[in-house]
N, CA, C and O atoms as a MOPAC input file, in Angstrom:
PM7 MOZYME 1SCF
protein

 N     98.57600 1   105.26200 1    72.48100 1
 C     97.37600 1   104.45100 1    72.27600 1
 C     97.40700 1   103.18400 1    73.11900 1
 O     98.47300 1   102.70600 1    73.50700 1
 N     96.24500 1   102.65600 1    73.39100 1
 C     96.12100 1   101.42300 1    74.17100 1
 C     96.90700 1   100.29600 1    73.51500 1
 O     96.83900 1   100.10600 1    72.30000 1
 N     97.65400 1    99.54900 1    74.32500 1
 C     98.38700 1    98.40900 1    73.81100 1
 C     99.76500 1    98.73900 1    73.25800 1
 O    100.52600 1    97.83700 1    72.90800 1
 N    100.08900 1   100.01700 1    73.17900 1
 C    101.38000 1   100.39600 1    72.61100 1
 C    102.49400 1   100.35700 1    73.65900 1
 O    103.61200 1    99.92800 1    73.37300 1
 N    102.18100 1   100.80700 1    74.86500 1
 C    103.20300 1   100.87100 1    75.90600 1
 C    103.13500 1    99.62300 1    76.78400 1
 O    102.07400 1    99.02800 1    76.96900 1
 N    104.28800 1    99.24800 1    77.31500 1
 C    104.33000 1    98.14100 1    78.26300 1
 C    103.63100 1    98.56900 1    79.54700 1
 O    103.75200 1    99.71400 1    79.98300 1
 N    102.90800 1    97.64900 1    80.13600 1
 C    102.26300 1    97.89500 1    81.41400 1
 C    103.21800 1    97.42500 1    82.50900 1
 O    103.60400 1    96.25600 1    82.54000 1
 N    103.59700 1    98.33300 1    83.40400 1
 C    104.51800 1    98.00500 1    84.48900 1
 C    103.82100 1    98.26500 1    85.81800 1
 O    103.27900 1    99.34600 1    86.04900 1
 N    103.84100 1    97.25800 1    86.69000 1
 C    103.24700 1    97.41500 1    88.01700 1
 C    104.28600 1    97.05100 1    89.07100 1
 O    105.08600 1    96.13300 1    88.88900 1
 N    104.25700 1    97.78400 1    90.16600 1
 C    105.24600 1    97.62400 1    91.23200 1
 C    104.55300 1    97.11400 1    92.49700 1
 O    103.45300 1    97.55300 1    92.83200 1
 N    105.21000 1    96.18000 1    93.19600 1
 C    104.65300 1    95.58200 1    94.40800 1
 C    105.73200 1    95.54100 1    95.48100 1
 O    106.92300 1    95.46500 1    95.17800 1
 N    105.30400 1    95.59300 1    96.73700 1
 C    106.26200 1    95.57900 1    97.83800 1
 C    105.80600 1    94.66600 1    98.95200 1
 O    104.62000 1    94.36800 1    99.09300 1
 N    106.77800 1    94.22400 1    99.74500 1
 C    106.50100 1    93.45900 1   100.95100 1
 C    105.97700 1    92.06600 1   100.64900 1
 O    105.84900 1    91.67300 1    99.48900 1
 N    105.68000 1    91.33400 1   101.69500 1
 C    105.21900 1    89.95900 1   101.53400 1
 C    103.92800 1    89.87700 1   100.73500 1
 O    103.77700 1    88.98300 1    99.90200 1
 N    102.99000 1    90.79700 1   100.97300 1
 C    101.72100 1    90.76400 1   100.24600 1
 C    101.96400 1    90.97400 1    98.75100 1
 O    101.31200 1    90.34600 1    97.91700 1
 N    102.89000 1    91.84700 1    98.42400 1
 C    103.21200 1    92.08600 1    97.02000 1
 C    103.83700 1    90.87700 1    96.36200 1
 O    103.51500 1    90.55200 1    95.21900 1
 N    104.73200 1    90.20500 1    97.07500 1
 C    105.37900 1    89.01400 1    96.52900 1
 C    104.35000 1    87.91200 1    96.31800 1
 O    104.37500 1    87.22600 1    95.29700 1
 N    103.44800 1    87.74000 1    97.27600 1
 C    102.41000 1    86.73000 1    97.11700 1
 C    101.53500 1    87.04000 1    95.90900 1
 O    101.16200 1    86.13000 1    95.16900 1
 N    101.20000 1    88.32000 1    95.69800 1
 C    100.39700 1    88.70400 1    94.52800 1
 C    101.11100 1    88.30400 1    93.23200 1
 O    100.49600 1    87.75000 1    92.32200 1
 N    102.40200 1    88.58900 1    93.16100 1
 C    103.17600 1    88.27600 1    91.95500 1
 C    103.19800 1    86.76200 1    91.71100 1
 O    102.98600 1    86.31100 1    90.58600 1
 N    103.45400 1    85.98600 1    92.75700 1
 C    103.49800 1    84.53500 1    92.59200 1
 C    102.14100 1    83.98600 1    92.16000 1
 O    102.07500 1    83.07400 1    91.33600 1
 N    101.06600 1    84.53200 1    92.70800 1
 C     99.72600 1    84.09900 1    92.28700 1
 C     99.45300 1    84.49900 1    90.83800 1
 O     98.77500 1    83.77300 1    90.11000 1
 N     99.97500 1    85.64600 1    90.42000 1
 C     99.81400 1    86.07100 1    89.02200 1
 C    100.54300 1    85.11600 1    88.08100 1
 O    100.04000 1    84.79900 1    87.00300 1
 N    101.71400 1    84.66200 1    88.48400 1
 C    102.45000 1    83.68800 1    87.66400 1
 C    101.60000 1    82.42700 1    87.49300 1
 O    101.41800 1    81.95200 1    86.37200 1
 N    101.08100 1    81.88700 1    88.59300 1
 C    100.28400 1    80.65800 1    88.50700 1
 C     99.04200 1    80.86600 1    87.64000 1
 O     98.73700 1    80.03700 1    86.78200 1
 N     98.33200 1    81.95900 1    87.85900 1
 C     97.08700 1    82.19900 1    87.11800 1
 C     97.35700 1    82.40900 1    85.63000 1
 O     96.63200 1    81.88300 1    84.78500 1
 N     98.39200 1    83.17300 1    85.31000 1
 C     98.70500 1    83.46500 1    83.91000 1
 C     99.17000 1    82.21200 1    83.18800 1
 O     98.72500 1    81.92700 1    82.07600 1
 N    100.06500 1    81.46400 1    83.81800 1
 C    100.62800 1    80.28100 1    83.16900 1
 C     99.57200 1    79.17500 1    83.05300 1
 O     99.53700 1    78.45800 1    82.05300 1
 N     98.72100 1    79.03300 1    84.06000 1
 C     97.69500 1    77.98900 1    84.02700 1
 C     96.74200 1    78.18200 1    82.85200 1
 O     96.15500 1    77.21600 1    82.36600 1
 N     96.58400 1    79.41800 1    82.39400 1
 C     95.67300 1    79.71600 1    81.28400 1
 C     96.30200 1    79.43400 1    79.91500 1
 O     95.60900 1    79.46300 1    78.89800 1
 N     97.59700 1    79.16400 1    79.88700 1
 C     98.28500 1    78.90900 1    78.61200 1
 C     98.02600 1    77.48400 1    78.12700 1
 O     97.79500 1    76.57500 1    78.92400 1
 N     98.06700 1    77.30800 1    76.81800 1
 C     97.90800 1    75.96800 1    76.23600 1
 C     99.01600 1    75.04100 1    76.72900 1
 O     98.77400 1    73.86700 1    77.01200 1
 N    100.23100 1    75.57500 1    76.82900 1
 C    101.36000 1    74.82100 1    77.37400 1
 C    101.73500 1    75.48300 1    78.70300 1
 O    102.47400 1    76.46800 1    78.70900 1
 N    101.24000 1    74.95900 1    79.82400 1
 C    101.48200 1    75.61600 1    81.10800 1
 C    102.92000 1    75.40900 1    81.59000 1
 O    103.24900 1    74.39000 1    82.19600 1
 N    103.75300 1    76.38600 1    81.30900 1
 C    105.19400 1    76.27600 1    81.53400 1
 C    105.76000 1    77.68900 1    81.61200 1
 O    105.31400 1    78.58300 1    80.89300 1
 N    106.75000 1    77.88800 1    82.49000 1
 C    107.42300 1    79.18600 1    82.54900 1
 C    108.89500 1    78.97700 1    82.88400 1
 O    109.32600 1    77.86600 1    83.19500 1
 N    109.64900 1    80.05500 1    82.81600 1
 C    111.09900 1    80.02900 1    82.98900 1
 C    111.49200 1    80.96400 1    84.12900 1
 O    110.85900 1    81.99700 1    84.34600 1
 N    112.55200 1    80.58500 1    84.85700 1
 C    112.98600 1    81.38600 1    86.00600 1
 C    114.50400 1    81.43600 1    86.08500 1
 O    115.18700 1    80.43100 1    85.88800 1
 N    115.01800 1    82.63100 1    86.37700 1
 C    116.37500 1    82.79400 1    86.88800 1
 C    116.22100 1    83.04400 1    88.38500 1
 O    115.39000 1    83.85600 1    88.79100 1
 N    117.01100 1    82.35700 1    89.21100 1
 C    116.81600 1    82.50700 1    90.64600 1
 C    118.12300 1    82.30500 1    91.40200 1
 O    118.91900 1    81.42800 1    91.06600 1
 N    118.33400 1    83.12400 1    92.42600 1
 C    119.46300 1    82.89200 1    93.33200 1
 C    118.92600 1    82.31300 1    94.63600 1
 O    117.77700 1    82.55000 1    95.00800 1
 N    119.76200 1    81.56000 1    95.31700 1
 C    119.34400 1    80.86000 1    96.53300 1
 C    118.78600 1    81.83100 1    97.58100 1
 O    117.83700 1    81.50000 1    98.29200 1
 N    119.36900 1    83.01500 1    97.67400 1
 C    118.99400 1    83.95200 1    98.73900 1
 C    117.54900 1    84.44200 1    98.63300 1
 O    116.99600 1    84.93900 1    99.61500 1
 N    116.93800 1    84.31200 1    97.47100 1
 C    115.57300 1    84.81900 1    97.31000 1
 C    114.53700 1    83.85500 1    97.88100 1
 O    113.40400 1    84.26000 1    98.14200 1
 N    114.90000 1    82.59800 1    98.07900 1
 C    113.91000 1    81.57600 1    98.42200 1
 C    113.03300 1    81.93300 1    99.61800 1
 O    111.81300 1    81.77800 1    99.56800 1
 N    113.65300 1    82.40800 1   100.68200 1
 C    112.84500 1    82.67900 1   101.88300 1
 C    111.83000 1    83.78400 1   101.63700 1
 O    110.77300 1    83.81100 1   102.26600 1
 N    112.14800 1    84.69800 1   100.72100 1
 C    111.22100 1    85.79400 1   100.44500 1
 C    110.04300 1    85.33200 1    99.59500 1
 O    108.95900 1    85.91100 1    99.66500 1
 N    110.25400 1    84.29200 1    98.79200 1
 C    109.16800 1    83.75300 1    97.97100 1
 C    108.23000 1    82.90700 1    98.81200 1
 O    107.01000 1    83.00100 1    98.67800 1
 N    108.79400 1    82.08600 1    99.67400 1
 C    107.98900 1    81.09000 1   100.36800 1
 C    107.47200 1    81.56800 1   101.71500 1
 O    106.57900 1    80.94500 1   102.29000 1
 N    108.01600 1    82.65700 1   102.22400 1
 C    107.50200 1    83.20900 1   103.48800 1
 C    106.03300 1    83.62500 1   103.34000 1
 O    105.21800 1    83.25300 1   104.18300 1
 N    105.66500 1    84.39000 1   102.29000 1
 C    104.25500 1    84.76000 1   102.17500 1
 C    103.38400 1    83.69600 1   101.50400 1
 O    102.15700 1    83.74900 1   101.59800 1
 N    104.01500 1    82.72800 1   100.82500 1
 C    103.23100 1    81.78100 1   100.00900 1
 C    103.88500 1    80.40500 1   100.09700 1
 O    104.43100 1    79.91000 1    99.11100 1
 N    103.82700 1    79.78100 1   101.29500 1
 C    104.55400 1    78.52100 1   101.49100 1
 C    104.04300 1    77.37100 1   100.62400 1
 O    104.76400 1    76.39500 1   100.42100 1
 N    102.82500 1    77.46400 1   100.11400 1
 C    102.27100 1    76.36600 1    99.30600 1
 C    102.44500 1    76.60600 1    97.80500 1
 O    101.82700 1    75.91200 1    96.99800 1
 N    103.26900 1    77.57000 1    97.42500 1
 C    103.43300 1    77.89700 1    96.00200 1
 C    103.80400 1    76.67600 1    95.16400 1
 O    103.15700 1    76.40000 1    94.15400 1
 N    104.83800 1    75.94600 1    95.57300 1
 C    105.27900 1    74.79900 1    94.77300 1
 C    104.18500 1    73.74200 1    94.68100 1
 O    103.95700 1    73.17200 1    93.61400 1
 N    103.51000 1    73.48000 1    95.79500 1
 C    102.44200 1    72.49000 1    95.77200 1
 C    101.31600 1    72.91400 1    94.82100 1
 O    100.78000 1    72.08700 1    94.08300 1
 N    100.96500 1    74.18800 1    94.84100 1
 C     99.91000 1    74.67100 1    93.94700 1
 C    100.35100 1    74.61100 1    92.48400 1
 O     99.55600 1    74.29700 1    91.59900 1
 N    101.63200 1    74.91700 1    92.24100 1
 C    102.15700 1    74.82000 1    90.87400 1
 C    102.01700 1    73.38200 1    90.36200 1
 O    101.58700 1    73.15900 1    89.23100 1
 N    102.37900 1    72.42600 1    91.19300 1
 C    102.32200 1    71.01100 1    90.80700 1
 C    100.86700 1    70.57300 1    90.61300 1
 O    100.55000 1    69.86900 1    89.65400 1
 N     99.98600 1    70.99100 1    91.52500 1
 C     98.57000 1    70.62700 1    91.40400 1
 C     97.96500 1    71.13800 1    90.09400 1
 O     97.09600 1    70.49000 1    89.51100 1
 N     98.42600 1    72.29200 1    89.64000 1
 C     97.92600 1    72.86200 1    88.38400 1
 C     98.67300 1    72.31800 1    87.16000 1
 O     98.41200 1    72.72300 1    86.02700 1
 N     99.60800 1    71.39000 1    87.41200 1
 C    100.40000 1    70.76700 1    86.34700 1
 C    101.15400 1    71.80700 1    85.52300 1
 O    101.18600 1    71.75400 1    84.29400 1
 N    101.75800 1    72.75300 1    86.24000 1
 C    102.56400 1    73.79900 1    85.60900 1
 C    104.02800 1    73.40500 1    85.71000 1
 O    104.53800 1    73.12100 1    86.79400 1
 N    104.69400 1    73.39300 1    84.56300 1
 C    106.11400 1    73.07400 1    84.52800 1
 C    106.95900 1    74.32600 1    84.63100 1
 O    106.51300 1    75.42100 1    84.28700 1
 N    108.19000 1    74.15800 1    85.10800 1
 C    109.10900 1    75.29200 1    85.20400 1
 C    110.52700 1    74.81800 1    84.91600 1
 O    110.92800 1    73.72200 1    85.30700 1
 N    111.26500 1    75.66000 1    84.23100 1
 C    112.70800 1    75.47800 1    84.09400 1
 C    113.38100 1    76.59000 1    84.87400 1
 O    113.03800 1    77.76300 1    84.73400 1
 N    114.35000 1    76.20200 1    85.70200 1
 C    115.04100 1    77.16500 1    86.54800 1
 C    116.51800 1    77.17300 1    86.19200 1
 O    117.16600 1    76.12700 1    86.16200 1
 N    117.04200 1    78.35500 1    85.92300 1
 C    118.49200 1    78.54400 1    85.86400 1
 C    118.87600 1    79.20200 1    87.17700 1
 O    118.55900 1    80.36400 1    87.43100 1
 N    119.57200 1    78.42500 1    88.00900 1
 C    119.95200 1    78.88300 1    89.33700 1
 C    121.28100 1    79.62500 1    89.25400 1
 O    122.22100 1    79.17200 1    88.60000 1
 N    121.34300 1    80.75900 1    89.92000 1
 C    122.56700 1    81.55600 1    89.99100 1
 C    123.29700 1    81.11800 1    91.24700 1
 O    122.88300 1    81.43900 1    92.36100 1
 N    124.38800 1    80.38200 1    91.06200 1
 C    125.10300 1    79.81700 1    92.20200 1
 C    124.45200 1    78.51700 1    92.64400 1
 O    123.44700 1    78.10600 1    92.06500 1
 N    125.00200 1    77.86500 1    93.65500 1
 C    124.51100 1    76.55400 1    94.08800 1
 C    123.18500 1    76.66000 1    94.80900 1
 O    122.74000 1    77.75000 1    95.16900 1
 N    122.55500 1    75.50500 1    95.01600 1
 C    121.34200 1    75.47100 1    95.82000 1
 C    120.11500 1    75.12700 1    95.00200 1
 O    120.18600 1    74.91100 1    93.79200 1
 N    118.99900 1    75.08200 1    95.68700 1
 C    117.74600 1    74.69100 1    95.05800 1
 C    117.49000 1    73.22800 1    95.28900 1
 O    118.41700 1    72.44300 1    95.48500 1
 N    116.22100 1    72.86400 1    95.26500 1
 C    115.87800 1    71.46900 1    95.51300 1
 C    115.00200 1    70.94600 1    94.38700 1
 O    114.31200 1    71.71000 1    93.71100 1
 N    115.04100 1    69.64600 1    94.19700 1
 C    114.22800 1    69.02900 1    93.16400 1
 C    112.75600 1    69.08000 1    93.54100 1
 O    112.39100 1    68.95900 1    94.71000 1
 N    111.92500 1    69.26100 1    92.53400 1
 C    110.47700 1    69.23400 1    92.72400 1
 C    109.86300 1    68.67700 1    91.45100 1
 O    110.45500 1    68.79400 1    90.37800 1
 N    108.68300 1    68.07200 1    91.55400 1
 C    108.03100 1    67.57100 1    90.34900 1
 C    107.77500 1    68.69300 1    89.33900 1
 O    107.57000 1    69.84800 1    89.71400 1
 N    107.79000 1    68.33400 1    88.05400 1
 C    107.52700 1    69.26500 1    86.95000 1
 C    108.50300 1    70.43000 1    86.93100 1
 O    108.19000 1    71.49900 1    86.40500 1
 N    109.68000 1    70.22800 1    87.49900 1
 C    110.69500 1    71.28200 1    87.51000 1
 C    112.01500 1    70.71900 1    87.00700 1
 O    112.42500 1    69.62200 1    87.38600 1
 N    112.66500 1    71.47800 1    86.15700 1
 C    114.02100 1    71.15300 1    85.72300 1
 C    114.92200 1    72.29200 1    86.17300 1
 O    114.49800 1    73.44700 1    86.22500 1
 N    116.16900 1    71.96200 1    86.49800 1
 C    117.06900 1    72.97600 1    87.04100 1
 C    118.45700 1    72.81400 1    86.44100 1
 O    118.97800 1    71.70600 1    86.32100 1
 N    119.04000 1    73.94100 1    86.07000 1
 C    120.45400 1    73.99200 1    85.69400 1
 C    121.08800 1    75.14400 1    86.45300 1
 O    120.39400 1    76.00500 1    86.99300 1
 N    122.41100 1    75.15000 1    86.48800 1
 C    123.11300 1    76.12200 1    87.31700 1
 C    124.08500 1    76.95100 1    86.50200 1
 O    124.71900 1    76.46200 1    85.56700 1
 N    124.18900 1    78.22900 1    86.88100 1
 C    125.25800 1    79.10500 1    86.39500 1
 C    126.20200 1    79.30500 1    87.57000 1
 O    125.78500 1    79.78400 1    88.62500 1
 N    127.47200 1    78.94100 1    87.40000 1
 C    128.40700 1    79.18400 1    88.50400 1
 C    128.63200 1    80.67800 1    88.69600 1
 O    128.53700 1    81.45600 1    87.74600 1
 N    128.92700 1    81.06900 1    89.91600 1
 C    129.25200 1    82.45700 1    90.20000 1
 C    130.42900 1    82.50000 1    91.15900 1
 O    130.55400 1    81.64000 1    92.03000 1
 N    131.28300 1    83.48500 1    91.00500 1
 C    132.41400 1    83.63900 1    91.92200 1
 C    131.96900 1    84.35800 1    93.19300 1
 O    132.67900 1    84.33700 1    94.19800 1
 N    130.79400 1    84.99700 1    93.15400 1
 C    130.25500 1    85.69200 1    94.31900 1
 C    129.78700 1    84.63900 1    95.32500 1
 O    128.89600 1    83.84500 1    95.02200 1
 N    130.37300 1    84.63000 1    96.50100 1
 C    130.00900 1    83.64400 1    97.51500 1
 C    128.59700 1    83.86900 1    98.03800 1
 O    127.97100 1    82.94400 1    98.55500 1
 N    128.09500 1    85.08900 1    97.90600 1
 C    126.77000 1    85.42000 1    98.41900 1
 C    126.04600 1    86.28100 1    97.37800 1
 O    125.84300 1    87.47500 1    97.59800 1
 N    125.65200 1    85.67900 1    96.23600 1
 C    125.02500 1    86.50200 1    95.19500 1
 C    123.74100 1    87.15100 1    95.69800 1
 O    123.02600 1    86.55800 1    96.50500 1
 N    123.44300 1    88.35200 1    95.23600 1
 C    122.25700 1    89.05800 1    95.72000 1
 C    120.98200 1    88.26200 1    95.45600 1
 O    120.89500 1    87.49800 1    94.49500 1
 N    119.99800 1    88.45900 1    96.33100 1
 C    118.70900 1    87.79000 1    96.17900 1
 C    118.01300 1    88.32300 1    94.93400 1
 O    117.73800 1    89.51800 1    94.82700 1
 N    117.73000 1    87.42200 1    93.99100 1
 C    117.05700 1    87.85300 1    92.77300 1
 C    116.24100 1    86.71200 1    92.19600 1
 O    116.58000 1    85.53900 1    92.35500 1
 N    115.14200 1    87.08300 1    91.51500 1
 C    114.23300 1    86.11000 1    90.91000 1
 C    113.62200 1    86.79300 1    89.70000 1
 O    113.01100 1    87.85500 1    89.82200 1
 N    113.78600 1    86.18900 1    88.54000 1
 C    113.16900 1    86.70400 1    87.32200 1
 C    112.34500 1    85.57500 1    86.72200 1
 O    112.88700 1    84.53900 1    86.33900 1
 N    111.04000 1    85.77600 1    86.64200 1
 C    110.14800 1    84.79000 1    86.03000 1
 C    109.73100 1    85.31200 1    84.65600 1
 O    109.32700 1    86.46600 1    84.51000 1
 N    109.83600 1    84.44200 1    83.65500 1
 C    109.45900 1    84.79000 1    82.28700 1
 C    108.23800 1    83.93900 1    81.95100 1
 O    108.34100 1    82.72300 1    81.78900 1
 N    107.09600 1    84.58500 1    81.84900 1
 C    105.83400 1    83.86400 1    81.60500 1
 C    104.97900 1    84.68400 1    80.64100 1
 O    104.03600 1    85.36600 1    81.04400 1
 N    105.33500 1    84.60000 1    79.34500 1
 C    104.68100 1    85.44500 1    78.34800 1
 C    103.15400 1    85.46000 1    78.51200 1
 O    102.52100 1    84.42600 1    78.72900 1
 N    102.58700 1    86.67100 1    78.40000 1
 C    103.18900 1    87.91900 1    77.91600 1
 C    103.86900 1    88.75000 1    78.98800 1
 O    104.11200 1    89.93900 1    78.78100 1
 N    104.18300 1    88.14800 1    80.13700 1
 C    104.71800 1    88.93100 1    81.24900 1
 C    106.08600 1    88.43500 1    81.69800 1
 O    106.50800 1    87.31700 1    81.40100 1
 N    106.76100 1    89.32900 1    82.43600 1
 C    107.96900 1    88.98600 1    83.18500 1
 C    107.78500 1    89.58500 1    84.58000 1
 O    107.21900 1    90.66700 1    84.73300 1
 N    108.26400 1    88.87600 1    85.57800 1
 C    108.25800 1    89.41500 1    86.93600 1
 C    109.68200 1    89.40100 1    87.46500 1
 O    110.43200 1    88.45200 1    87.23900 1
 N    110.04300 1    90.45600 1    88.16500 1
 C    111.36900 1    90.56100 1    88.76000 1
 C    111.21000 1    90.85400 1    90.23800 1
 O    110.55300 1    91.82100 1    90.62400 1
 N    111.81900 1    90.00900 1    91.06600 1
 C    111.73500 1    90.17300 1    92.51700 1
 C    113.15400 1    90.34100 1    93.05500 1
 O    114.06200 1    89.59600 1    92.68700 1
 N    113.32800 1    91.31400 1    93.91900 1
 C    114.61700 1    91.50300 1    94.57800 1
 C    114.35400 1    91.98300 1    96.00200 1
 O    113.20700 1    92.13300 1    96.42400 1
 N    115.44100 1    92.22000 1    96.73300 1
 C    115.30800 1    92.61500 1    98.13000 1
 C    116.07800 1    93.90400 1    98.32500 1
 O    117.22800 1    94.03700 1    97.90500 1
 N    115.41300 1    94.85600 1    98.97800 1
 C    116.08900 1    96.09700 1    99.34300 1
 C    116.03600 1    96.22500 1   100.85700 1
 O    115.25700 1    95.53700 1   101.51700 1
 N    116.84600 1    97.08700 1   101.39700 1
 C    116.81600 1    97.37400 1   102.82900 1
 C    116.72800 1    96.11600 1   103.67400 1
 O    115.76200 1    95.92800 1   104.41300 1
 N    117.71500 1    95.26800 1   103.57200 1
 C    117.87500 1    94.06700 1   104.39400 1
 C    116.80700 1    93.01300 1   104.16200 1
 O    117.10100 1    91.98200 1   103.55700 1
 N    115.58400 1    93.22900 1   104.61800 1
 C    114.63100 1    92.12600 1   104.60400 1
 C    113.34400 1    92.47800 1   103.87100 1
 O    112.31400 1    91.84600 1   104.10600 1
 N    113.38000 1    93.47400 1   102.98800 1
 C    112.15400 1    93.97400 1   102.38100 1
 C    112.12300 1    93.64800 1   100.89000 1
 O    112.86900 1    94.24500 1   100.11400 1
 N    111.26100 1    92.69700 1   100.47600 1
 C    111.21500 1    92.32700 1    99.06300 1
 C    110.37100 1    93.30500 1    98.24200 1
 O    109.37000 1    93.84100 1    98.71800 1
 N    110.79700 1    93.51800 1    97.01200 1
 C    110.04100 1    94.33600 1    96.06600 1
 C    109.94800 1    93.58100 1    94.75700 1
 O    110.77600 1    92.71800 1    94.46300 1
 N    108.93700 1    93.91000 1    93.97500 1
 C    108.73300 1    93.21300 1    92.71300 1
 C    108.15400 1    94.14900 1    91.67200 1
 O    107.51500 1    95.15300 1    91.98600 1
 N    108.40000 1    93.78600 1    90.41700 1
 C    107.83300 1    94.48600 1    89.27500 1
 C    107.27300 1    93.42800 1    88.33400 1
 O    107.92000 1    92.41100 1    88.08200 1
 N    106.07700 1    93.66400 1    87.81600 1
 C    105.55200 1    92.85100 1    86.72100 1
 C    105.53000 1    93.72900 1    85.47500 1
 O    104.93300 1    94.80500 1    85.45600 1
 N    106.19000 1    93.24300 1    84.45000 1
 C    106.23200 1    93.91700 1    83.15300 1
 C    105.36400 1    93.10800 1    82.20000 1
 O    105.66600 1    91.95000 1    81.91000 1
 N    104.29500 1    93.71300 1    81.71600 1
 C    103.37800 1    93.04100 1    80.80100 1
 C    103.67700 1    93.55300 1    79.39500 1
 O    103.11400 1    94.55400 1    78.95000 1
 N    104.57500 1    92.84700 1    78.70500 1
 C    105.01600 1    93.26900 1    77.37300 1
 C    105.46300 1    92.03000 1    76.60400 1
 O    106.57400 1    91.53400 1    76.79600 1
 N    104.59200 1    91.54000 1    75.73800 1
 C    104.85200 1    90.30700 1    75.00500 1
 C    106.20300 1    90.30600 1    74.28200 1
 O    106.92800 1    89.31600 1    74.37800 1
 N    106.57700 1    91.38800 1    73.55300 1
 C    107.86300 1    91.33500 1    72.83500 1
 C    109.06100 1    91.13600 1    73.76700 1
 O    110.00700 1    90.42900 1    73.42000 1
 N    109.02100 1    91.75500 1    74.94100 1
 C    110.12600 1    91.60400 1    75.88600 1
 C    110.11400 1    90.19900 1    76.47100 1
 O    111.16700 1    89.57400 1    76.60100 1
 N    108.92900 1    89.69400 1    76.82600 1
 C    108.83500 1    88.34000 1    77.36600 1
 C    109.34800 1    87.31600 1    76.35200 1
 O    110.01400 1    86.35100 1    76.72700 1
 N    109.04200 1    87.52200 1    75.08000 1
 C    109.50700 1    86.57900 1    74.06100 1
 C    111.01500 1    86.67300 1    73.85700 1
 O    111.67800 1    85.65300 1    73.67300 1
 N    111.56700 1    87.89800 1    73.88700 1
 C    113.02200 1    88.05300 1    73.75800 1
 C    113.74000 1    87.39200 1    74.93000 1
 O    114.75100 1    86.71600 1    74.73700 1
 N    113.22300 1    87.58300 1    76.14500 1
 C    113.84400 1    86.95800 1    77.31600 1
 C    113.68900 1    85.44300 1    77.27700 1
 O    114.58200 1    84.72000 1    77.71800 1
 N    112.55700 1    84.95000 1    76.75000 1
 C    112.37200 1    83.50000 1    76.60100 1
 C    113.41400 1    82.92600 1    75.65600 1
 O    113.99800 1    81.87800 1    75.93400 1
 N    113.64800 1    83.59900 1    74.55200 1
 C    114.63900 1    83.14700 1    73.57700 1
 C    116.03700 1    83.12700 1    74.19600 1
 O    116.79200 1    82.17300 1    74.00800 1
 N    116.37500 1    84.18700 1    74.93400 1
 C    117.68800 1    84.24200 1    75.58200 1
 C    117.81900 1    83.12200 1    76.61500 1
 O    118.85800 1    82.46700 1    76.69400 1
 N    116.76600 1    82.90400 1    77.40500 1
 C    116.78100 1    81.83400 1    78.40900 1
 C    116.98500 1    80.48300 1    77.73700 1
 O    117.84100 1    79.70200 1    78.15300 1
 N    116.19700 1    80.20600 1    76.69200 1
 C    116.27100 1    78.90300 1    76.01900 1
 C    117.64000 1    78.67900 1    75.38200 1
 O    118.15400 1    77.56000 1    75.37300 1
 N    118.22100 1    79.74200 1    74.85200 1
 C    119.55000 1    79.63000 1    74.23700 1
 C    120.59000 1    79.28300 1    75.30200 1
 O    121.42700 1    78.40400 1    75.09600 1
 N    120.53500 1    79.97500 1    76.43800 1
 C    121.46200 1    79.67500 1    77.53100 1
 C    121.20800 1    78.27700 1    78.08200 1
 O    122.15700 1    77.54100 1    78.35300 1
 N    119.93800 1    77.89900 1    78.25200 1
 C    119.59100 1    76.58300 1    78.77700 1
 C    120.25100 1    75.47900 1    77.96200 1
 O    120.80000 1    74.53100 1    78.52200 1
 N    120.19500 1    75.60500 1    76.63600 1
 C    120.76400 1    74.56700 1    75.76200 1
 C    122.28800 1    74.48600 1    75.87700 1
 O    122.88100 1    73.45700 1    75.55500 1
 N    122.91500 1    75.55900 1    76.33100 1
 C    124.37400 1    75.58800 1    76.43600 1
 C    124.87800 1    75.17200 1    77.80200 1
 O    126.07400 1    74.93600 1    77.97500 1
 N    123.99000 1    75.07900 1    78.77100 1
 C    124.42000 1    74.69800 1    80.13000 1
 C    124.46500 1    73.18400 1    80.29000 1
 O    124.80400 1    72.68600 1    81.36300 1

């Protein structure tokens, strides 16, 4: 029945990544509390900003806040953003980005050297469980 199964959509390449980032902004901007959570490794940055270099500026203009748990070192300060780090022994952790923005989650990774892929999972219970896990880890870092 409608609404019972999670809606999963798959995107590829720069156009797909830009679509996902725009979906994050549009979905979060519509929330009463415009805020989302991210796990991110440094290696993913170029894949996010290559197709959408104004993403951070647009996020700030829309007054959307973000908390980032960075995997390994790196990342830069930006308005309306808080950042904490998880240390890793991997000197070059794989490129990964997980955005939790209920009722959705987006996961971006890179396959075949320079080709980004993404999935948007539209499932409120999963987004809420991941939010709880993120917030619990955030408080411990």
